[in-house]
């Protein structure tokens, strides 16, 4: 790896360091943006001292990145259409990476500085969608082809539903606790300097740290996805494909490719019919070098088998061929995705989905140093964030109250919801999940609906998402013009 | 009694708009010092926890 990186020219090396620095800064800003939410309850209830809470939260964020896997990271990456992903090593690809990095961090930092409600997830996703659409516009393609809409719908639904789940379940859990725990102290805001009763204190600390762990696992992966886009684009010879993939994984890829050859051969006539009926869109010729097409699936699957038959491991595949191998895998996967969408039986769809998972495995990975760097940036950001809290004296701060049971209910539900999203490989806004959980407990407690929480969540959809899209698209046109 | 002291301090400030204006530019340490001088004793961490709770409840 070091040999490949040292062989880069000065300009590319500078580009690599700069973009890695920006991606890690994005994670750092994310950490300090979200510190307040993660530790507010445990410090306010005096379950833990501020220093212990912040250090433990930072550590849990650090650990969470490693424990979360990489499914969310690649859900973010795959918001971009495959044609753009296989062009990421070109100047356009680099313009894409830079514009989404710069727009995401600019918007995140500006909203933090101006005290506007924002969500890192909506910012990043908005930037990606903006860049994808701008690329389609620039290439003269239909706007619909600029984004992987199937993935975008999944991600959008996850971002939309997770706060609703947080609201309903946290409210329900509070009602349950009110029935089960009769001690009135647990249902009142903290009084004096005493910590909460032991059991509740343990629940508040455990769920608070659980929220930090879940935050690290979901938000950290967004940074991992960004860094992998950078590495694949700038050093494809090293990072295009996992050189540590096991022999079993490679065998699995070869077998999956062989089965895809048979499948696409057997469905040749059907595919032509799909093209004629318009079920599969004929895309106009593009200016970028690579284009994936369902008609090219057999060629791609044969190329994968031929390449892997020649070498005992990915490490043995010459650097120059790794990019081609990755492109073939992504194109074949995309063709299989199209066919799975048109499959008439659920068995066929399941079979295709299973083969796709096996096929993609060597392309969906993250080296341990990337996970470590993101963990460090997020953990440090969390620890710095507490120091940077600015107190704005006013009406709001004077009216804010939270009972022990409300805090615990919101945290337990947020922790569970984010962990579930991790398991499903879906990004969520941890801030929205936690805040809507608190709002749910307020509603259940008959303290009224928190309109300010609803307004913040709505702002992420009506302000952050379109603003990040416009910023991402504008920067893409600028950088692509300069390239 | 810290959170109660924060409440009393805020009530005192809100009763006098000039004082509220005066403290609006203060740092956390200055706020804590200002409050202590008036007999409202709480720590910087306790005040920050209250602000963090506002962020949490508002989803910001």
Coordinates of C-alpha atoms in Angstrom, one line a residue:
Chain A
X1 CA 0.0 0.0 0.0
X2 CA 2.7 2.5 1.0
X3 CA 4.6 1.7 -2.2
X4 CA 1.5 2.6 -4.3
X5 CA 0.9 5.7 -2.3
X6 CA 4.5 6.9 -2.5
X7 CA 4.4 6.4 -6.3
X8 CA 1.6 9.0 -6.6
X9 CA 2.6 12.4 -8.1
X10 CA 2.7 15.4 -5.8
X11 CA -0.6 16.8 -7.1
X12 CA -2.6 13.5 -6.5
X13 CA -1.0 13.0 -3.1
X14 CA -2.0 16.6 -2.1
X15 CA -5.6 15.8 -3.4
X16 CA -5.7 12.6 -1.4
X17 CA -4.5 14.2 1.8
X18 CA -6.8 17.2 1.4
X19 CA -9.9 15.1 0.7
X20 CA -9.1 12.7 3.6
X21 CA -8.7 15.7 5.8
X22 CA -12.1 17.1 4.7
X23 CA -13.8 13.8 5.3
X24 CA -12.4 13.4 8.7
X25 CA -13.3 17.0 9.5
X26 CA -16.9 16.2 8.5
X27 CA -16.9 13.4 11.1
X28 CA -15.3 15.7 13.7
X29 CA -17.9 18.4 13.1
X30 CA -20.6 15.6 13.3
X31 CA -19.2 14.6 16.7
X32 CA -19.3 18.0 18.2
X33 CA -22.6 18.8 16.6
X34 CA -24.2 15.9 18.4
X35 CA -22.4 15.8 21.8
X36 CA -25.1 17.8 23.5
X37 CA -27.8 15.3 22.6
X38 CA -25.8 12.3 23.6
X39 CA -24.8 13.4 27.1
X40 CA -27.5 15.9 28.0
X41 CA -29.7 13.5 30.0
X42 CA -27.0 11.8 32.0
X43 CA -25.4 15.1 33.0
X44 CA -28.6 16.9 33.7
X45 CA -29.9 14.1 35.9
X46 CA -26.5 13.9 37.7
X47 CA -26.2 10.2 36.8
X48 CA -22.7 11.0 35.8
X49 CA -20.4 14.0 36.1
X50 CA -19.8 16.1 32.9
X51 CA -16.2 15.0 32.4
X52 CA -16.9 11.2 32.9
X53 CA -20.0 11.4 30.7
X54 CA -18.2 13.2 27.8
X55 CA -15.2 10.9 27.9
X56 CA -17.3 7.8 28.0
X57 CA -19.5 9.1 25.2
X58 CA -16.4 9.8 23.1
X59 CA -15.1 6.3 23.8
X60 CA -18.5 4.7 22.9
X61 CA -18.6 6.7 19.7
X62 CA -15.1 5.5 19.0
X63 CA -16.1 1.8 19.6
X64 CA -19.4 2.2 17.8
X65 CA -17.8 2.9 14.5
X66 CA -15.9 -0.5 14.6
X67 CA -19.0 -2.4 15.9
X68 CA -21.5 -1.0 13.3
X69 CA -20.2 -2.9 10.3
X70 CA -20.2 -1.2 6.9
X71 CA -23.8 -1.7 5.5
X72 CA -24.8 1.9 6.3
X73 CA -21.5 3.1 4.7
X74 CA -22.3 1.4 1.4
X75 CA -26.0 2.4 1.6
X76 CA -24.7 6.0 1.4
X77 CA -22.2 5.2 -1.4
X78 CA -24.9 3.4 -3.5
X79 CA -27.1 6.4 -3.5
X80 CA -25.0 7.4 -6.5
X81 CA -25.9 5.5 -9.7
X82 CA -23.5 2.8 -10.7
X83 CA -22.3 4.7 -13.8
X84 CA -20.9 7.4 -11.6
X85 CA -19.4 4.9 -9.2
X86 CA -17.5 3.2 -12.0
X87 CA -16.2 6.6 -13.2
X88 CA -15.0 7.7 -9.8
X89 CA -11.3 7.4 -10.8
X90 CA -11.8 10.0 -13.6
X91 CA -11.6 13.8 -13.2
X92 CA -15.4 13.9 -13.1
X93 CA -15.4 11.3 -10.3
X94 CA -12.9 13.4 -8.3
X95 CA -15.1 16.5 -8.9
X96 CA -18.0 14.5 -7.6
X97 CA -16.1 13.4 -4.4
X98 CA -14.9 16.9 -3.7
X99 CA -18.2 18.7 -4.3
X100 CA -20.1 16.4 -2.0
X101 CA -17.4 16.6 0.7
X102 CA -17.2 20.4 0.6
X103 CA -20.9 21.0 0.4
X104 CA -21.6 18.6 3.3
X105 CA -19.0 20.1 5.6
X106 CA -19.9 23.7 4.6
X107 CA -23.6 23.3 5.3
X108 CA -22.9 21.3 8.5
X109 CA -20.5 23.9 9.8
X110 CA -22.6 26.9 8.7
X111 CA -25.8 25.6 10.4
X112 CA -23.8 24.9 13.6
X113 CA -22.3 28.4 13.5
X114 CA -25.7 30.1 12.8
X115 CA -27.5 27.9 15.4
X116 CA -29.9 26.6 12.8
X117 CA -31.3 23.1 13.3
X118 CA -29.6 20.7 10.9
X119 CA -29.0 17.0 10.4
X120 CA -25.7 15.6 9.2
X121 CA -27.5 12.7 7.5
X122 CA -29.9 15.0 5.6
X123 CA -26.9 17.2 4.7
X124 CA -24.8 14.3 3.4
X125 CA -27.6 12.7 1.5
X126 CA -28.7 16.0 0.0
X127 CA -25.2 16.6 -1.2
X128 CA -25.0 13.2 -2.8
X129 CA -28.4 13.6 -4.5
X130 CA -27.4 17.1 -5.8
X131 CA -24.1 15.8 -7.3
X132 CA -25.9 12.8 -8.9
X133 CA -28.5 15.0 -10.5
X134 CA -26.0 17.6 -11.6
X135 CA -23.9 14.8 -13.2
X136 CA -27.0 13.6 -15.2
X137 CA -27.7 17.2 -16.3
X138 CA -24.1 17.7 -17.4
X139 CA -24.1 14.4 -19.3
X140 CA -27.4 15.2 -21.0
X141 CA -29.1 12.2 -19.4
X142 CA -32.6 12.1 -18.0
X143 CA -32.6 13.5 -14.4
X144 CA -34.2 10.3 -13.2
X145 CA -31.0 8.4 -14.0
X146 CA -28.8 10.7 -11.9
X147 CA -29.6 9.0 -8.6
X148 CA -30.1 5.4 -7.6
X149 CA -33.8 6.1 -6.8
X150 CA -34.5 2.7 -5.4
X151 CA -31.8 3.2 -2.7
X152 CA -32.8 6.9 -2.3
X153 CA -36.4 5.8 -1.5
X154 CA -35.1 3.3 1.1
X155 CA -32.9 5.9 2.7
X156 CA -35.6 8.5 2.6
X157 CA -38.2 6.2 4.2
X158 CA -35.7 5.3 6.9
X159 CA -35.0 9.0 7.7
X160 CA -38.7 9.7 7.7
X161 CA -40.0 6.7 9.7
X162 CA -37.3 6.5 12.4
X163 CA -38.4 9.7 14.3
X164 CA -42.0 8.4 14.1
X165 CA -40.9 5.1 15.7
X166 CA -38.9 7.1 18.3
X167 CA -41.9 9.2 19.1
X168 CA -44.4 6.4 19.4
X169 CA -42.3 3.8 21.2
X170 CA -40.7 6.3 23.7
X171 CA -44.2 7.5 24.6
X172 CA -45.4 3.9 25.0
X173 CA -42.4 3.0 27.1
X174 CA -43.0 6.0 29.4
X175 CA -46.6 4.9 29.9
X176 CA -45.4 1.4 30.8
X177 CA -42.9 2.7 33.2
X178 CA -45.6 4.9 34.8
X179 CA -47.6 1.7 35.4
X180 CA -44.7 -0.4 36.6
X181 CA -42.6 2.1 38.7
X182 CA -44.7 3.7 41.4
X183 CA -41.9 5.8 43.0
X184 CA -43.0 9.4 42.2
X185 CA -39.3 10.6 42.2
X186 CA -38.7 8.7 39.0
X187 CA -41.4 10.7 37.2
X188 CA -40.3 14.1 38.4
X189 CA -37.5 16.3 37.2
X190 CA -34.2 16.1 39.3
X191 CA -34.3 18.1 42.5
X192 CA -31.2 19.2 44.4
X193 CA -27.8 17.6 43.8
X194 CA -28.6 14.0 44.6
X195 CA -28.2 11.4 41.7
X196 CA -31.3 9.4 40.7
X197 CA -32.2 6.2 42.5
X198 CA -29.6 3.4 41.8
X199 CA -31.7 1.3 39.3
X200 CA -32.8 4.4 37.3
X201 CA -29.2 5.8 37.4
X202 CA -27.9 2.5 35.9
X203 CA -30.6 2.6 33.2
X204 CA -29.8 6.3 32.4
X205 CA -26.1 5.6 32.2
X206 CA -26.4 2.4 30.2
X207 CA -28.9 3.8 27.7
X208 CA -27.0 7.1 27.4
X209 CA -23.8 5.2 26.5
X210 CA -25.9 2.9 24.2
X211 CA -27.0 6.0 22.3
X212 CA -23.4 7.1 21.9
X213 CA -22.4 3.6 20.7
X214 CA -25.3 3.6 18.3
X215 CA -24.5 7.2 17.2
X216 CA -20.9 6.0 16.4
X217 CA -22.1 3.0 14.5
X218 CA -24.5 4.9 12.3
X219 CA -23.0 8.3 11.9
X220 CA -19.4 7.0 11.8
X221 CA -20.3 4.8 8.8
X222 CA -21.3 7.9 6.8
X223 CA -17.7 9.0 7.1
X224 CA -16.4 5.5 6.3
X225 CA -18.5 5.6 3.1
X226 CA -17.1 9.0 2.1
X227 CA -13.5 7.9 2.7
X228 CA -13.9 4.8 0.6
X229 CA -15.2 6.9 -2.3
X230 CA -12.1 9.0 -2.0
X231 CA -9.7 6.1 -1.8
X232 CA -11.3 4.2 -4.6
X233 CA -11.2 7.3 -6.8
X234 CA -7.7 8.4 -6.1
X235 CA -5.8 5.2 -5.4
X236 CA -7.9 2.6 -7.3
X237 CA -4.9 0.2 -7.7
X238 CA -4.9 -0.3 -3.9
X239 CA -8.5 0.2 -2.8
X240 CA -10.8 -0.6 -5.8
X241 CA -11.3 -4.1 -4.4
X242 CA -10.5 -5.7 -1.1
X243 CA -7.1 -7.3 -1.4
X244 CA -7.6 -9.1 1.9
X245 CA -10.7 -11.0 0.5
X246 CA -10.5 -14.7 1.6
X247 CA -10.2 -17.6 -0.8
X248 CA -13.8 -18.6 0.1
X249 CA -15.1 -15.1 -0.8
X250 CA -13.3 -15.2 -4.2
X251 CA -14.7 -18.7 -4.9
X252 CA -18.1 -17.3 -4.0
X253 CA -17.7 -14.4 -6.5
X254 CA -16.6 -16.8 -9.3
X255 CA -19.6 -19.1 -8.6
X256 CA -22.0 -16.1 -8.5
X257 CA -20.6 -14.8 -11.7
X258 CA -21.0 -18.2 -13.4
X259 CA -24.6 -18.4 -12.3
X260 CA -25.2 -14.9 -13.6
X261 CA -23.7 -15.9 -17.0
X262 CA -26.3 -18.7 -17.2
X263 CA -29.1 -16.5 -15.9
X264 CA -28.5 -13.6 -18.4
X265 CA -27.9 -16.1 -21.2
X266 CA -31.2 -17.8 -20.5
X267 CA -33.1 -14.5 -20.3
X268 CA -31.6 -12.9 -23.4
X269 CA -34.9 -12.7 -25.3
X270 CA -36.7 -11.5 -22.3
X271 CA -34.2 -8.7 -21.8
X272 CA -34.7 -7.5 -25.4
X273 CA -38.4 -7.5 -24.8
X274 CA -37.9 -5.4 -21.6
X275 CA -35.9 -2.9 -23.8
X276 CA -38.6 -2.8 -26.5
X277 CA -41.3 -2.3 -23.9
X278 CA -39.4 0.5 -22.1
X279 CA -39.2 -1.5 -18.9
X280 CA -35.4 -1.1 -19.2
X281 CA -34.5 2.4 -20.3
X282 CA -32.2 2.9 -23.3
X283 CA -29.8 5.6 -22.1
X284 CA -28.3 8.0 -24.6
X285 CA -24.5 7.8 -25.3
X286 CA -22.6 9.5 -22.5
X287 CA -19.4 11.5 -22.5
X288 CA -17.9 9.6 -19.6
X289 CA -15.8 6.5 -20.2
X290 CA -17.9 3.8 -18.6
X291 CA -21.5 2.8 -18.9
X292 CA -23.2 -0.2 -17.4
X293 CA -25.9 -1.9 -19.5
X294 CA -28.0 -5.0 -18.8
X295 CA -27.0 -6.3 -22.3
X296 CA -23.4 -6.2 -21.2
X297 CA -24.0 -8.4 -18.2
X298 CA -22.8 -11.7 -19.8
X299 CA -19.6 -10.1 -20.9
X300 CA -19.0 -8.6 -17.4
X301 CA -19.7 -12.0 -15.7
X302 CA -17.3 -13.8 -18.1
X303 CA -14.6 -11.2 -17.6
X304 CA -14.9 -11.6 -13.8
X305 CA -14.5 -15.4 -14.0
X306 CA -11.6 -15.1 -16.4
X307 CA -9.8 -12.6 -14.2
X308 CA -10.3 -14.5 -11.0
X309 CA -9.3 -17.8 -12.6
X310 CA -5.9 -16.4 -13.3
X311 CA -5.0 -15.4 -9.8
X312 CA -5.0 -17.2 -6.5
X313 CA -6.0 -14.0 -4.5
X314 CA -7.0 -10.4 -5.0
X315 CA -3.6 -9.4 -3.7
X316 CA -2.1 -11.2 -6.7
X317 CA -4.3 -9.3 -9.2
X318 CA -2.2 -6.5 -10.8
X319 CA -3.2 -3.0 -9.7
X320 CA -4.1 -2.0 -13.2
X321 CA -6.7 -4.9 -13.4
X322 CA -8.3 -4.3 -10.1
X323 CA -10.3 -1.3 -11.3
X324 CA -11.6 -3.3 -14.3
X325 CA -12.6 -6.1 -12.0
X326 CA -14.5 -3.7 -9.7
X327 CA -16.2 -2.1 -12.7
X328 CA -17.3 -5.5 -14.0
X329 CA -18.6 -6.5 -10.6
X330 CA -20.6 -3.3 -10.1
X331 CA -22.0 -3.4 -13.7
X332 CA -23.1 -7.0 -13.3
X333 CA -24.6 -6.2 -9.9
X334 CA -26.5 -3.3 -11.4
X335 CA -27.8 -5.5 -14.2
X336 CA -28.9 -8.1 -11.6
X337 CA -30.6 -5.3 -9.6
X338 CA -32.6 -4.3 -12.7
X339 CA -33.6 -7.9 -13.4
X340 CA -34.6 -8.4 -9.8
X341 CA -36.9 -5.4 -10.0
X342 CA -38.6 -7.0 -13.1
X343 CA -38.7 -10.6 -11.7
X344 CA -42.1 -12.1 -11.7
X345 CA -41.6 -14.5 -8.8
X346 CA -40.3 -13.8 -5.3
X347 CA -38.0 -16.9 -5.6
X348 CA -36.3 -15.4 -8.6
X349 CA -35.9 -12.1 -6.8
X350 CA -34.5 -13.8 -3.7
X351 CA -32.0 -15.8 -5.8
X352 CA -30.8 -12.7 -7.6
X353 CA -30.5 -10.7 -4.4
X354 CA -28.5 -13.6 -2.7
X355 CA -26.1 -13.8 -5.7
X356 CA -25.7 -10.0 -5.7
X357 CA -24.7 -10.0 -2.0
X358 CA -22.0 -12.6 -2.6
X359 CA -20.8 -10.8 -5.8
X360 CA -20.4 -7.4 -4.2
X361 CA -18.7 -8.6 -1.0
X362 CA -15.1 -7.8 -2.1
X363 CA -16.1 -4.3 -3.3
X364 CA -17.9 -3.4 0.0
X365 CA -15.3 -3.2 2.6
X366 CA -13.3 -0.7 4.7
X367 CA -9.7 -1.1 5.8
X368 CA -9.2 -1.1 9.5
X369 CA -7.1 2.1 9.4
X370 CA -10.1 3.9 7.8
X371 CA -12.4 2.7 10.6
X372 CA -9.8 3.8 13.2
X373 CA -9.4 7.2 11.7
X374 CA -13.1 7.8 11.5
X375 CA -13.5 6.5 15.1
X376 CA -10.8 8.9 16.3
X377 CA -12.3 11.9 14.5
X378 CA -15.8 11.2 15.8
X379 CA -14.6 10.4 19.3
X380 CA -12.5 13.6 19.5
X381 CA -15.3 15.7 18.0
X382 CA -17.7 14.4 20.7
X383 CA -15.2 15.3 23.5
X384 CA -14.5 18.8 22.1
X385 CA -18.2 19.4 21.5
X386 CA -19.1 19.6 25.2
X387 CA -16.5 22.4 25.6
X388 CA -18.0 24.3 22.7
X389 CA -21.5 24.4 24.0
X390 CA -22.7 28.0 24.0
X391 CA -25.3 29.0 26.6
X392 CA -28.0 31.2 25.2
X393 CA -29.9 32.6 28.1
X394 CA -33.6 33.1 27.3
X395 CA -37.1 31.8 27.7
X396 CA -36.4 28.3 26.3
X397 CA -33.6 27.4 28.8
X398 CA -35.8 28.4 31.7
X399 CA -38.8 26.2 30.7
X400 CA -36.8 23.0 30.0
X401 CA -37.6 20.1 32.3
X402 CA -37.2 16.3 32.0
X403 CA -38.0 13.5 34.4
X404 CA -35.7 10.6 35.0
X405 CA -38.2 8.2 33.4
X406 CA -38.7 10.4 30.3
X407 CA -34.9 10.6 29.8
X408 CA -34.5 6.8 30.1
X409 CA -37.5 6.0 27.8
X410 CA -36.2 8.3 25.1
X411 CA -32.6 7.0 25.3
X412 CA -33.6 3.3 25.4
X413 CA -35.9 3.7 22.3
X414 CA -33.3 5.8 20.4
X415 CA -30.6 3.2 21.1
X416 CA -32.8 0.4 19.9
X417 CA -34.1 2.3 16.8
X418 CA -30.6 3.2 15.7
X419 CA -29.3 -0.3 16.3
X420 CA -32.1 -1.7 14.2
X421 CA -31.3 0.7 11.4
X422 CA -27.7 -0.4 11.6
X423 CA -28.8 -4.0 11.3
X424 CA -30.9 -3.1 8.2
X425 CA -28.0 -1.1 6.7
X426 CA -30.0 2.1 6.8
X427 CA -28.8 5.6 7.8
X428 CA -30.9 7.6 10.3
X429 CA -30.6 11.0 11.9
X430 CA -29.7 10.2 15.5
X431 CA -30.6 13.7 16.6
X432 CA -34.1 13.3 15.1
X433 CA -34.7 9.9 16.7
X434 CA -33.6 11.0 20.1
X435 CA -35.4 14.4 20.0
X436 CA -38.6 12.8 18.7
X437 CA -38.3 10.2 21.5
X438 CA -38.2 13.0 24.1
X439 CA -41.2 14.6 22.3
X440 CA -43.0 11.3 22.5
X441 CA -42.5 11.1 26.3
X442 CA -43.7 14.8 26.6
X443 CA -46.9 13.9 24.7
X444 CA -47.4 10.7 26.8
X445 CA -46.9 12.8 29.9
X446 CA -49.6 15.2 28.6
X447 CA -47.0 18.0 28.6
X448 CA -48.1 18.8 25.1
X449 CA -46.6 18.3 21.7
X450 CA -43.1 19.8 21.3
X451 CA -43.7 22.0 18.3
X452 CA -40.0 23.1 18.2
X453 CA -38.9 19.5 17.7
X454 CA -41.4 19.1 14.8
X455 CA -40.1 22.4 13.4
X456 CA -36.5 21.2 13.6
X457 CA -37.3 17.9 11.9
X458 CA -39.3 19.7 9.2
X459 CA -36.4 22.1 8.7
X460 CA -34.1 19.3 7.8
X461 CA -36.4 18.2 5.0
X462 CA -37.5 21.6 3.7
X463 CA -34.2 23.5 4.2
X464 CA -31.2 21.2 4.7
X465 CA -32.0 18.6 2.1
X466 CA -32.7 21.1 -0.8
X467 CA -29.9 23.5 0.3
X468 CA -27.3 20.7 0.4
X469 CA -28.6 19.4 -3.0
X470 CA -28.2 22.9 -4.5
X471 CA -24.8 23.4 -2.9
X472 CA -23.6 20.0 -4.0
X473 CA -24.8 20.5 -7.5
X474 CA -23.3 24.0 -7.8
X475 CA -19.9 22.9 -6.5
X476 CA -20.0 19.9 -8.9
X477 CA -20.5 22.2 -11.9
X478 CA -17.7 24.4 -10.6
X479 CA -15.2 21.6 -9.9
X480 CA -16.1 19.7 -13.1
X481 CA -15.6 23.0 -15.1
X482 CA -12.2 23.5 -13.5
X483 CA -11.1 19.9 -14.1
Chain B
X1 CA -30.1 22.9 44.5
X2 CA -28.2 23.8 41.3
X3 CA -31.1 23.4 38.8
X4 CA -33.4 25.3 41.1
X5 CA -30.8 28.0 41.3
X6 CA -30.6 28.2 37.6
X7 CA -34.4 28.6 37.5
X8 CA -34.3 31.4 40.0
X9 CA -31.4 33.1 38.2
X10 CA -33.3 33.0 34.9
X11 CA -36.5 34.2 36.6
X12 CA -34.5 37.1 38.1
X13 CA -33.0 37.9 34.7
X14 CA -36.4 37.7 32.9
X15 CA -37.9 40.2 35.4
X16 CA -35.3 42.8 34.4
X17 CA -34.8 43.1 30.6
X18 CA -31.7 45.3 31.0
X19 CA -30.0 42.6 33.0
X20 CA -31.0 40.0 30.4
X21 CA -29.5 42.1 27.7
X22 CA -26.3 42.6 29.8
X23 CA -25.7 38.8 30.2
X24 CA -26.5 37.9 26.6
X25 CA -22.9 38.4 25.5
X26 CA -21.4 36.6 28.5
X27 CA -19.4 33.4 28.3
X28 CA -20.5 30.4 30.4
X29 CA -17.8 31.2 33.1
X30 CA -18.9 34.8 33.2
X31 CA -22.5 33.8 33.6
X32 CA -21.7 31.5 36.5
X33 CA -19.7 34.2 38.2
X34 CA -22.4 36.8 37.6
X35 CA -25.0 34.5 39.1
X36 CA -22.8 33.6 42.1
X37 CA -22.3 37.2 42.9
X38 CA -26.1 37.5 43.1
X39 CA -26.4 34.4 45.3
X40 CA -27.5 31.9 42.6
X41 CA -24.8 29.2 42.9
X42 CA -24.4 26.6 40.2
X43 CA -21.5 25.2 38.1
X44 CA -20.7 25.8 34.5
X45 CA -21.3 22.1 33.8
X46 CA -24.8 22.3 35.3
X47 CA -25.6 25.3 33.1
X48 CA -24.3 23.6 30.0
X49 CA -26.3 20.5 30.8
X50 CA -29.4 22.7 30.9
X51 CA -28.5 24.2 27.5
X52 CA -27.7 20.7 26.1
X53 CA -31.2 19.6 27.2
X54 CA -32.6 22.5 25.1
X55 CA -30.7 21.1 22.1
X56 CA -32.0 17.6 22.8
X57 CA -35.6 18.7 23.2
X58 CA -35.5 20.9 20.1
X59 CA -33.6 18.4 17.9
X60 CA -30.8 20.8 17.1

